[in-house]
Every structure is written in structure tokens, then in C-alpha cells.
PDB file of C-alpha atoms in Angstrom:
ATOM      1  CA  UNK A   1     -24.364  20.593  85.668  1.00 51.00           C
ATOM      2  CA  UNK A   2     -25.106  16.998  84.664  1.00 54.00           C
ATOM      3  CA  UNK A   3     -22.989  15.925  81.698  1.00 49.00           C
ATOM      4  CA  UNK A   4     -22.932  12.143  82.023  1.00 51.00           C
ATOM      5  CA  UNK A   5     -25.826  11.614  79.580  1.00 57.00           C
ATOM      6  CA  UNK A   6     -23.909  13.494  76.833  1.00 56.00           C
ATOM      7  CA  UNK A   7     -20.310  12.527  77.557  1.00 53.00           C
ATOM      8  CA  UNK A   8     -20.671   8.734  77.565  1.00 50.00           C
ATOM      9  CA  UNK A   9     -22.423   8.412  74.157  1.00 53.00           C
ATOM     10  CA  UNK A  10     -19.880  10.871  72.729  1.00 50.00           C
ATOM     11  CA  UNK A  11     -16.914   8.813  74.005  1.00 46.00           C
ATOM     12  CA  UNK A  12     -18.489   5.550  72.818  1.00 49.00           C
ATOM     13  CA  UNK A  13     -18.856   6.964  69.305  1.00 49.00           C
ATOM     14  CA  UNK A  14     -15.243   8.174  69.283  1.00 46.00           C
ATOM     15  CA  UNK A  15     -13.993   4.725  70.240  1.00 47.00           C
ATOM     16  CA  UNK A  16     -16.305   2.815  67.875  1.00 47.00           C
ATOM     17  CA  UNK A  17     -15.707   4.722  64.616  1.00 45.00           C
ATOM     18  CA  UNK A  18     -11.982   3.949  64.120  1.00 42.00           C
ATOM     19  CA  UNK A  19     -12.440   0.248  64.913  1.00 39.00           C
ATOM     20  CA  UNK A  20     -15.361  -0.148  62.527  1.00 39.00           C
ATOM     21  CA  UNK A  21     -13.625   1.471  59.539  1.00 37.00           C
ATOM     22  CA  UNK A  22      -9.885   1.116  60.232  1.00 38.00           C
ATOM     23  CA  UNK A  23      -9.060  -0.687  56.969  1.00 39.00           C
ATOM     24  CA  UNK A  24     -10.262   2.203  54.772  1.00 39.00           C
ATOM     25  CA  UNK A  25      -8.575   4.783  56.980  1.00 47.00           C
ATOM     26  CA  UNK A  26      -6.572   7.724  55.845  1.00 78.00           C
ATOM     27  CA  UNK A  27      -6.162   9.741  59.042  1.00 91.00           C
ATOM     28  CA  UNK A  28      -7.753  10.619  62.376  1.00 96.00           C
ATOM     29  CA  UNK A  29      -8.228  14.268  63.358  1.00 97.00           C
ATOM     30  CA  UNK A  30      -8.760  15.601  66.893  1.00 98.00           C
ATOM     31  CA  UNK A  31      -9.937  19.209  66.552  1.00 98.00           C
ATOM     32  CA  UNK A  32     -10.141  21.893  69.256  1.00 98.00           C
ATOM     33  CA  UNK A  33     -11.980  25.142  68.486  1.00 98.00           C
ATOM     34  CA  UNK A  34     -13.474  28.206  70.066  1.00 98.00           C
ATOM     35  CA  UNK A  35     -15.481  30.954  68.491  1.00 97.00           C
ATOM     36  CA  UNK A  36     -18.356  33.374  68.474  1.00 98.00           C
ATOM     37  CA  UNK A  37     -21.879  31.955  68.768  1.00 98.00           C
ATOM     38  CA  UNK A  38     -24.978  34.180  68.603  1.00 97.00           C
ATOM     39  CA  UNK A  39     -28.563  33.148  69.222  1.00 96.00           C
ATOM     40  CA  UNK A  40     -31.018  33.772  66.379  1.00 94.00           C
ATOM     41  CA  UNK A  41     -33.668  35.199  68.721  1.00 88.00           C
ATOM     42  CA  UNK A  42     -33.242  36.993  72.047  1.00 84.00           C
ATOM     43  CA  UNK A  43     -36.911  36.645  73.105  1.00 82.00           C
ATOM     44  CA  UNK A  44     -37.447  33.038  74.076  1.00 78.00           C
ATOM     45  CA  UNK A  45     -40.580  31.789  75.912  1.00 71.00           C
ATOM     46  CA  UNK A  46     -40.707  35.097  77.845  1.00 77.00           C
ATOM     47  CA  UNK A  47     -36.978  35.083  78.596  1.00 85.00           C
ATOM     48  CA  UNK A  48     -34.863  38.072  77.525  1.00 88.00           C
ATOM     49  CA  UNK A  49     -31.592  36.485  76.315  1.00 92.00           C
ATOM     50  CA  UNK A  50     -28.195  38.016  75.757  1.00 93.00           C
ATOM     51  CA  UNK A  51     -27.761  36.839  72.150  1.00 94.00           C
ATOM     52  CA  UNK A  52     -23.952  36.581  72.414  1.00 97.00           C
ATOM     53  CA  UNK A  53     -22.790  33.323  74.046  1.00 97.00           C
ATOM     54  CA  UNK A  54     -19.807  33.060  76.352  1.00 96.00           C
ATOM     55  CA  UNK A  55     -17.490  30.166  77.318  1.00 96.00           C
ATOM     56  CA  UNK A  56     -17.662  28.660  73.807  1.00 98.00           C
ATOM     57  CA  UNK A  57     -15.716  25.382  73.668  1.00 98.00           C
ATOM     58  CA  UNK A  58     -15.816  22.904  70.784  1.00 98.00           C
ATOM     59  CA  UNK A  59     -14.032  19.520  70.499  1.00 98.00           C
ATOM     60  CA  UNK A  60     -14.429  17.191  67.533  1.00 98.00           C
ATOM     61  CA  UNK A  61     -13.082  13.833  66.412  1.00 98.00           C
ATOM     62  CA  UNK A  62     -13.029  13.077  62.653  1.00 96.00           C
ATOM     63  CA  UNK A  63     -12.175   9.914  60.823  1.00 96.00           C
ATOM     64  CA  UNK A  64     -11.021  10.898  57.291  1.00 91.00           C
ATOM     65  CA  UNK A  65     -11.443   8.369  54.515  1.00 90.00           C
ATOM     66  CA  UNK A  66      -9.361   8.343  51.352  1.00 86.00           C
ATOM     67  CA  UNK A  67     -12.444   9.580  49.463  1.00 88.00           C
ATOM     68  CA  UNK A  68     -12.132  12.997  51.222  1.00 91.00           C
ATOM     69  CA  UNK A  69     -15.226  12.219  53.271  1.00 95.00           C
ATOM     70  CA  UNK A  70     -15.115  12.250  57.063  1.00 96.00           C
ATOM     71  CA  UNK A  71     -17.307  10.895  59.851  1.00 96.00           C
ATOM     72  CA  UNK A  72     -17.075  11.907  63.459  1.00 97.00           C
ATOM     73  CA  UNK A  73     -18.438  13.084  66.772  1.00 98.00           C
ATOM     74  CA  UNK A  74     -18.442  16.529  68.312  1.00 98.00           C
ATOM     75  CA  UNK A  75     -19.046  18.269  71.645  1.00 98.00           C
ATOM     76  CA  UNK A  76     -20.081  21.949  71.785  1.00 98.00           C
ATOM     77  CA  UNK A  77     -20.591  23.954  74.985  1.00 98.00           C
ATOM     78  CA  UNK A  78     -21.595  27.570  75.629  1.00 97.00           C
ATOM     79  CA  UNK A  79     -23.662  29.694  78.016  1.00 96.00           C
ATOM     80  CA  UNK A  80     -26.038  32.670  77.725  1.00 95.00           C
ATOM     81  CA  UNK A  81     -27.312  35.066  80.373  1.00 93.00           C
ATOM     82  CA  UNK A  82     -31.005  35.968  80.406  1.00 91.00           C
ATOM     83  CA  UNK A  83     -33.585  37.763  82.494  1.00 89.00           C
ATOM     84  CA  UNK A  84     -36.976  36.422  83.579  1.00 83.00           C
ATOM     85  CA  UNK A  85     -39.430  38.046  85.989  1.00 81.00           C
ATOM     86  CA  UNK A  86     -36.873  40.512  87.358  1.00 83.00           C
ATOM     87  CA  UNK A  87     -34.294  37.797  88.139  1.00 85.00           C
ATOM     88  CA  UNK A  88     -31.029  37.001  86.353  1.00 90.00           C
ATOM     89  CA  UNK A  89     -30.421  33.492  85.039  1.00 90.00           C
ATOM     90  CA  UNK A  90     -27.854  31.616  82.928  1.00 91.00           C
ATOM     91  CA  UNK A  91     -28.578  28.910  80.362  1.00 91.00           C
ATOM     92  CA  UNK A  92     -25.739  26.360  80.037  1.00 94.00           C
ATOM     93  CA  UNK A  93     -25.944  24.493  76.712  1.00 96.00           C
ATOM     94  CA  UNK A  94     -24.164  21.245  75.840  1.00 97.00           C
ATOM     95  CA  UNK A  95     -24.511  19.555  72.448  1.00 98.00           C
ATOM     96  CA  UNK A  96     -23.264  16.181  71.194  1.00 98.00           C
ATOM     97  CA  UNK A  97     -23.343  15.675  67.398  1.00 98.00           C
ATOM     98  CA  UNK A  98     -22.620  12.866  64.971  1.00 98.00           C
ATOM     99  CA  UNK A  99     -21.219  14.559  61.835  1.00 98.00           C
ATOM    100  CA  UNK A 100     -20.454  13.889  58.197  1.00 98.00           C
ATOM    101  CA  UNK A 101     -18.306  16.186  56.018  1.00 98.00           C
ATOM    102  CA  UNK A 102     -17.181  16.265  52.413  1.00 97.00           C
ATOM    103  CA  UNK A 103     -13.788  17.867  51.780  1.00 96.00           C
ATOM    104  CA  UNK A 104     -12.826  19.485  48.463  1.00 96.00           C
ATOM    105  CA  UNK A 105      -9.064  19.468  47.871  1.00 92.00           C
ATOM    106  CA  UNK A 106      -7.762  22.693  46.243  1.00 95.00           C
ATOM    107  CA  UNK A 107      -4.010  22.271  46.804  1.00 94.00           C
ATOM    108  CA  UNK A 108      -1.828  19.764  48.685  1.00 90.00           C
ATOM    109  CA  UNK A 109      -2.406  21.718  51.899  1.00 94.00           C
ATOM    110  CA  UNK A 110      -5.621  23.687  51.437  1.00 96.00           C
ATOM    111  CA  UNK A 111      -9.172  22.325  51.247  1.00 96.00           C
ATOM    112  CA  UNK A 112     -12.715  23.461  51.919  1.00 97.00           C
ATOM    113  CA  UNK A 113     -15.587  21.423  53.338  1.00 98.00           C
ATOM    114  CA  UNK A 114     -19.351  21.213  53.753  1.00 98.00           C
ATOM    115  CA  UNK A 115     -20.947  19.201  56.504  1.00 98.00           C
ATOM    116  CA  UNK A 116     -24.019  18.355  58.527  1.00 98.00           C
ATOM    117  CA  UNK A 117     -24.687  16.800  61.894  1.00 98.00           C
ATOM    118  CA  UNK A 118     -27.440  15.628  64.193  1.00 98.00           C
ATOM    119  CA  UNK A 119     -27.489  14.803  67.850  1.00 97.00           C
ATOM    120  CA  UNK A 120     -28.840  15.635  71.271  1.00 96.00           C
ATOM    121  CA  UNK A 121     -28.681  18.877  73.215  1.00 96.00           C
ATOM    122  CA  UNK A 122     -29.109  19.631  76.896  1.00 94.00           C
ATOM    123  CA  UNK A 123     -29.774  23.073  78.354  1.00 92.00           C
ATOM    124  CA  UNK A 124     -29.577  23.659  82.085  1.00 90.00           C
ATOM    125  CA  UNK A 125     -30.992  26.928  83.408  1.00 87.00           C
ATOM    126  CA  UNK A 126     -29.844  28.312  86.743  1.00 87.00           C
ATOM    127  CA  UNK A 127     -30.829  31.365  88.703  1.00 85.00           C
ATOM    128  CA  UNK A 128     -27.600  33.310  89.236  1.00 80.00           C
ATOM    129  CA  UNK A 129     -26.184  32.771  92.691  1.00 62.00           C
ATOM    130  CA  UNK A 130     -28.394  29.735  93.423  1.00 66.00           C
ATOM    131  CA  UNK A 131     -26.559  26.548  92.468  1.00 59.00           C
ATOM    132  CA  UNK A 132     -29.330  24.370  93.911  1.00 56.00           C
ATOM    133  CA  UNK A 133     -32.084  25.926  91.771  1.00 59.00           C
ATOM    134  CA  UNK A 134     -31.794  24.558  88.229  1.00 69.00           C
ATOM    135  CA  UNK A 135     -33.883  22.988  85.482  1.00 76.00           C
ATOM    136  CA  UNK A 136     -32.633  20.889  82.557  1.00 84.00           C
ATOM    137  CA  UNK A 137     -34.261  20.041  79.231  1.00 86.00           C
ATOM    138  CA  UNK A 138     -32.933  17.819  76.454  1.00 90.00           C
ATOM    139  CA  UNK A 139     -33.917  17.326  72.842  1.00 92.00           C
ATOM    140  CA  UNK A 140     -32.796  16.673  69.265  1.00 95.00           C
ATOM    141  CA  UNK A 141     -30.554  19.168  67.452  1.00 97.00           C
ATOM    142  CA  UNK A 142     -28.930  19.471  64.027  1.00 97.00           C
ATOM    143  CA  UNK A 143     -26.418  21.684  62.231  1.00 98.00           C
ATOM    144  CA  UNK A 144     -25.113  22.727  58.812  1.00 98.00           C
ATOM    145  CA  UNK A 145     -21.541  23.981  58.414  1.00 98.00           C
ATOM    146  CA  UNK A 146     -18.859  24.937  55.956  1.00 98.00           C
ATOM    147  CA  UNK A 147     -15.278  26.056  56.195  1.00 98.00           C
ATOM    148  CA  UNK A 148     -11.652  25.717  55.219  1.00 98.00           C
ATOM    149  CA  UNK A 149      -8.695  23.660  56.443  1.00 97.00           C
ATOM    150  CA  UNK A 150      -4.980  24.309  55.979  1.00 97.00           C
ATOM    151  CA  UNK A 151      -3.075  21.070  56.567  1.00 93.00           C
ATOM    152  CA  UNK A 152       0.554  20.676  57.612  1.00 92.00           C
ATOM    153  CA  UNK A 153       2.356  17.421  58.507  1.00 87.00           C
ATOM    154  CA  UNK A 154       0.691  16.527  61.824  1.00 93.00           C
ATOM    155  CA  UNK A 155      -1.319  19.712  62.358  1.00 96.00           C
ATOM    156  CA  UNK A 156      -4.186  21.467  60.565  1.00 97.00           C
ATOM    157  CA  UNK A 157      -5.747  24.909  61.023  1.00 98.00           C
ATOM    158  CA  UNK A 158      -9.535  25.265  60.750  1.00 97.00           C
ATOM    159  CA  UNK A 159     -11.969  28.142  60.175  1.00 98.00           C
ATOM    160  CA  UNK A 160     -15.688  27.582  59.731  1.00 98.00           C
ATOM    161  CA  UNK A 161     -19.205  28.961  59.924  1.00 98.00           C
ATOM    162  CA  UNK A 162     -22.204  26.987  61.112  1.00 98.00           C
ATOM    163  CA  UNK A 163     -25.898  27.225  61.844  1.00 97.00           C
ATOM    164  CA  UNK A 164     -27.383  25.137  64.631  1.00 97.00           C
ATOM    165  CA  UNK A 165     -31.076  24.337  65.072  1.00 96.00           C
ATOM    166  CA  UNK A 166     -31.615  23.692  68.786  1.00 94.00           C
ATOM    167  CA  UNK A 167     -35.236  24.311  69.695  1.00 90.00           C
ATOM    168  CA  UNK A 168     -35.494  22.012  72.676  1.00 84.00           C
ATOM    169  CA  UNK A 169     -39.081  21.238  73.617  1.00 73.00           C
ATOM    170  CA  UNK A 170     -39.639  19.656  77.029  1.00 63.00           C
ATOM    171  CA  UNK A 171     -43.446  19.585  77.018  1.00 53.00           C
ATOM    172  CA  UNK A 172     -45.625  21.212  74.391  1.00 46.00           C
ATOM    173  CA  UNK A 173     -46.700  24.581  75.737  1.00 48.00           C
ATOM    174  CA  UNK A 174     -44.404  24.399  78.748  1.00 52.00           C
ATOM    175  CA  UNK A 175     -42.208  27.303  79.855  1.00 56.00           C
ATOM    176  CA  UNK A 176     -39.394  24.726  80.004  1.00 65.00           C
ATOM    177  CA  UNK A 177     -39.160  24.908  76.206  1.00 80.00           C
ATOM    178  CA  UNK A 178     -36.019  26.740  75.159  1.00 87.00           C
ATOM    179  CA  UNK A 179     -34.554  27.777  71.815  1.00 91.00           C
ATOM    180  CA  UNK A 180     -30.771  28.188  71.680  1.00 94.00           C
ATOM    181  CA  UNK A 181     -30.557  27.967  67.879  1.00 95.00           C
ATOM    182  CA  UNK A 182     -27.845  30.191  66.487  1.00 97.00           C
ATOM    183  CA  UNK A 183     -25.038  30.943  64.080  1.00 97.00           C
ATOM    184  CA  UNK A 184     -21.352  30.888  64.796  1.00 97.00           C
ATOM    185  CA  UNK A 185     -17.865  31.498  63.465  1.00 98.00           C
ATOM    186  CA  UNK A 186     -15.249  29.109  64.818  1.00 98.00           C
ATOM    187  CA  UNK A 187     -11.486  28.694  64.521  1.00 98.00           C
ATOM    188  CA  UNK A 188      -9.010  26.192  65.869  1.00 98.00           C
ATOM    189  CA  UNK A 189      -6.488  23.489  65.140  1.00 97.00           C
ATOM    190  CA  UNK A 190      -6.366  19.721  64.693  1.00 97.00           C
ATOM    191  CA  UNK A 191      -3.855  17.065  65.664  1.00 97.00           C
ATOM    192  CA  UNK A 192      -3.537  14.472  62.885  1.00 95.00           C
ATOM    193  CA  UNK A 193      -2.689  10.875  63.789  1.00 92.00           C
TER     194      UNK A 193
END
């Protein structure tokens, strides 16, 4: 699966954000999560999708300002099996987001947050067992999210819910259009530095 068109912009954003705003910095967070992601619709351009995604991996960098606002970049990956014309396929989705969040401090350690993000998504579809037969479409995506964070000295625990809009249109009216919009519940931890 081609990832170079998503990975390089993601890494460039991670490296650029701390340099651009270092003087107002509070902390940097590197967050690793996994979770449950379910598609909103299982019937998609004639494809019969398994709504429950597998291999859900989520990595995010956040730059927290003293105002309790954060800016960052995020990578989300998952896959879904589907059937089309009697054959079995898998859709491999990769998303890169630029995010903004507002944190609401409740105690010294506990806070909640609301956030939004926009970015680019790529979905590669492969017929199972045929690594040479694949198609890839890319397009704009966005998300809304909310959750809680429990912060310790150099570690924080996260739990969140999110909704992602990822209707990726290759050509209007084409069967290459694909909709992997969904909702998810995620949990993980952050290293604070």
C-alpha cells in the first residue's frame, strides 16, 4: 500500500508546529491509541461492507498552549472487508488530519476536550489474495471529537469518541467512489515532553 503521500506531509507538520510556536509552549504530547471504528453505512457503491473495522491504529502529536488549546497532526489507519460481485475484497484506509482541540480543566489531573480536524484520506481496495490487483482513491476528510484526559507527571491516559466524514469521491458517478465515514471509541496514552 502506498503511504508516502500521507506520511511525508504528516511528518512535516509534526516538525513545523513546535518550531513555529515554541515560545508560547506549555507541553508536547505524543499520543498512541487504538479503538473500535464502525462505518455508518454497510452498502457503499454496490459494495457490501463489514461495518466493523479491524487493525485500528491511531497516532497523534499535540502542541499544548498555556491557554488549554492544542494544535497537532494525526494519523489514523484501519481496514474493512467487503464483498463485490461474488469476490472478497479489503479496503485499507489511511487518514492524515490537522487538528485543533480546546481542553477544559476540571482538576489538576483531569480535563475534558472538544476538537475538530481536517485532512486527506486514502483508501486502497484489494481483491483478497491478489496483491497486484488494487485501486486507490484519495480525497478530503474531516472529523469532530470529544473526550477526557487524565494527566500524570510525564504520562496521560485518553478516552474519546469521534465521528469522521470520509466520503472519498474519485470521479463523479464512478464506482471508485467510496464512503468510509464512521464513528469510533478510542483509548490510549500520551507521552508528555
